[in-house]
Amino acid sequence: MYWEKDLETLERDQLTALQLTRLRQTLAQASRGALYARRLEEAGLTPEALRCADDVRRIPLTEKQDLRDSYPFGLLCVDREQGIRLHSSSGTTGQPTVVVHNRHDLDSWANLVARSMYCAGVRSRDTFQNICGYGLFTGGLGFQYGAERLGCLTIPAGAGNTRRQVKILTDCGSTVIHAIPSYLPRLHQGMAEMGVAPGDTEVRIILTGAEPHSEGTRLRLQELFGVPVFNSYGLTEMNGPGVGFECEYQTGLHVWEDAFLLELLHPETLAPVAEGDIGEVVLTTLDRQAMPMLRYRTRDLARLLSGPCPCGRTHRRISRILGRSDDMVIIKGCNVFPVQIEQVLMRFPELGHDYLIRLISEEPGDQMRIDVEMRPEFFTDDWRALDGLCRRLAEAVCDEVLVTPKVKLVEPGSLPRADGKAIRVLDERIGS
Ligand code: ADP
Ligand code: ZN
């Protein structure tokens, strides 16, 4: 059932003891780099000064801006010649950040990804097709080495070229695939165009992540492909994939707490939030040498989930990521996350998977317009029916986010498609 039973089911007190040991080592390692050496000295912190894992709160936070300011090598804590791999974030929200790994880091990362995949039910007999950008993006090589470590026959299929993906999938009998959620409907469509039904393939597990998506989207994807879809959370600054992963029970994402110290903080007061409340995910690496990271503010918002998981793993779980604090849209005084809207849209069988939220300036005030694709089989020239659908959609969205949008139904395939992560919001307001 487990990749590393002892670690995955460690009693909580032993787990926090392990965290303290590793936190102290991490602090010692971090102080080999200029920025952390200065910050820790200013805070008067030494590894011995930490008495329990909760003492992590005495350490200053690291902001994305710190990484940008020290781009590319300012946070390196080993000699540059010891680094053997460099990755960079996708740059979704600005200047990309760079992370360097030494041999130990890569070894530990591959193990975490293998553990994550195993936890979702992947086994060494599986053939794993990684439909994901290789290169600087961590989803490619991250899953590649993790799957190899697990022992899967691993196919570095790369991103895009749907016809070729379908050919590989059918020719090689892939049993597990990994792709970002916004690509999976396209893959399904490509299969349909080539006359391949999901049931005709060997696929039994789908792994997805890297961008916010709602539970409604997961349910749709599961229906579309007829197999379970597991959520995978990670970010370049914390290696990439292998930070949090769902187990077979799909009860939220287990965060590997022997490798990452997890905090959920109120984004403004920075105080720990109560269990169940939304907080910003803040992570400290516990097993990284080349670029340890102390209390990194991910800007990702999630809830801490309570109660044990039937799988027996003791590592705590977080909800799916509700969005990045940078993704939050403020319109008519309301705070709205695109996934909240997505969750509503996915309840309507008439709608496809793609949508775009546009914020526009109009008299008498700013408006939110949602362009959403309709499924071809629901197209009709009965304008009254279409109008009724738009009205029901607007009401359902308003119930969820307290803003009434204008809804525009568009043809499938007509919304712009990003090469990588999907773009869900266009802010076209004057002055934005
Ligand atoms: P970038 O921040 O430029 O997109 P990364 O490629 O490192 O760079 O992506 C990491 C980010 O992707 C995370 O901080 C998070 O916002 C998002 N992300 C990763 N996995 C998930 C997931 N399973 N659900 C929602 N968002 C995710
Ligand atoms: Zn579990």
mmCIF file of C-alpha atoms and ligand atoms in Angstrom, residues 1-2 119 245-254 256 308-315 317, ligand 2:
data_model
loop_
_atom_site.group_PDB
_atom_site.id
_atom_site.type_symbol
_atom_site.label_atom_id
_atom_site.label_comp_id
_atom_site.label_asym_id
_atom_site.label_seq_id
_atom_site.Cartn_x
_atom_site.Cartn_y
_atom_site.Cartn_z
ATOM 1 C CA MET A 1 0.000 0.000 0.000
ATOM 2 C CA TYR A 2 2.860 2.343 0.714
ATOM 3 C CA CYS A 119 0.039 6.766 -3.286
ATOM 4 C CA PHE A 245 -0.787 14.401 -3.750
ATOM 5 C CA GLU A 246 -4.105 12.650 -3.449
ATOM 6 C CA CYS A 247 -4.256 9.065 -2.325
ATOM 7 C CA GLU A 248 -6.742 6.561 -3.687
ATOM 8 C CA TYR A 249 -9.445 7.950 -1.357
ATOM 9 C CA GLN A 250 -9.322 11.406 -2.978
ATOM 10 C CA THR A 251 -9.787 13.139 0.359
ATOM 11 C CA GLY A 252 -7.543 16.143 -0.323
ATOM 12 C CA LEU A 253 -3.807 16.328 -0.907
ATOM 13 C CA HIS A 254 -1.399 14.729 1.554
ATOM 14 C CA TRP A 256 4.763 15.159 2.491
ATOM 15 C CA PRO A 308 -7.464 10.892 9.686
ATOM 16 C CA CYS A 309 -7.450 9.568 6.133
ATOM 17 C CA PRO A 310 -8.623 5.973 5.622
ATOM 18 C CA CYS A 311 -5.349 5.272 3.805
ATOM 19 C CA GLY A 312 -3.492 5.387 7.132
ATOM 20 C CA ARG A 313 -1.002 8.045 6.082
ATOM 21 C CA THR A 314 -0.364 10.516 8.874
ATOM 22 C CA HIS A 315 0.768 13.416 6.691
ATOM 23 C CA ARG A 317 -4.028 17.048 3.939
HETATM 24 ZN ZN ZN B 2 -4.960 9.247 2.276
#
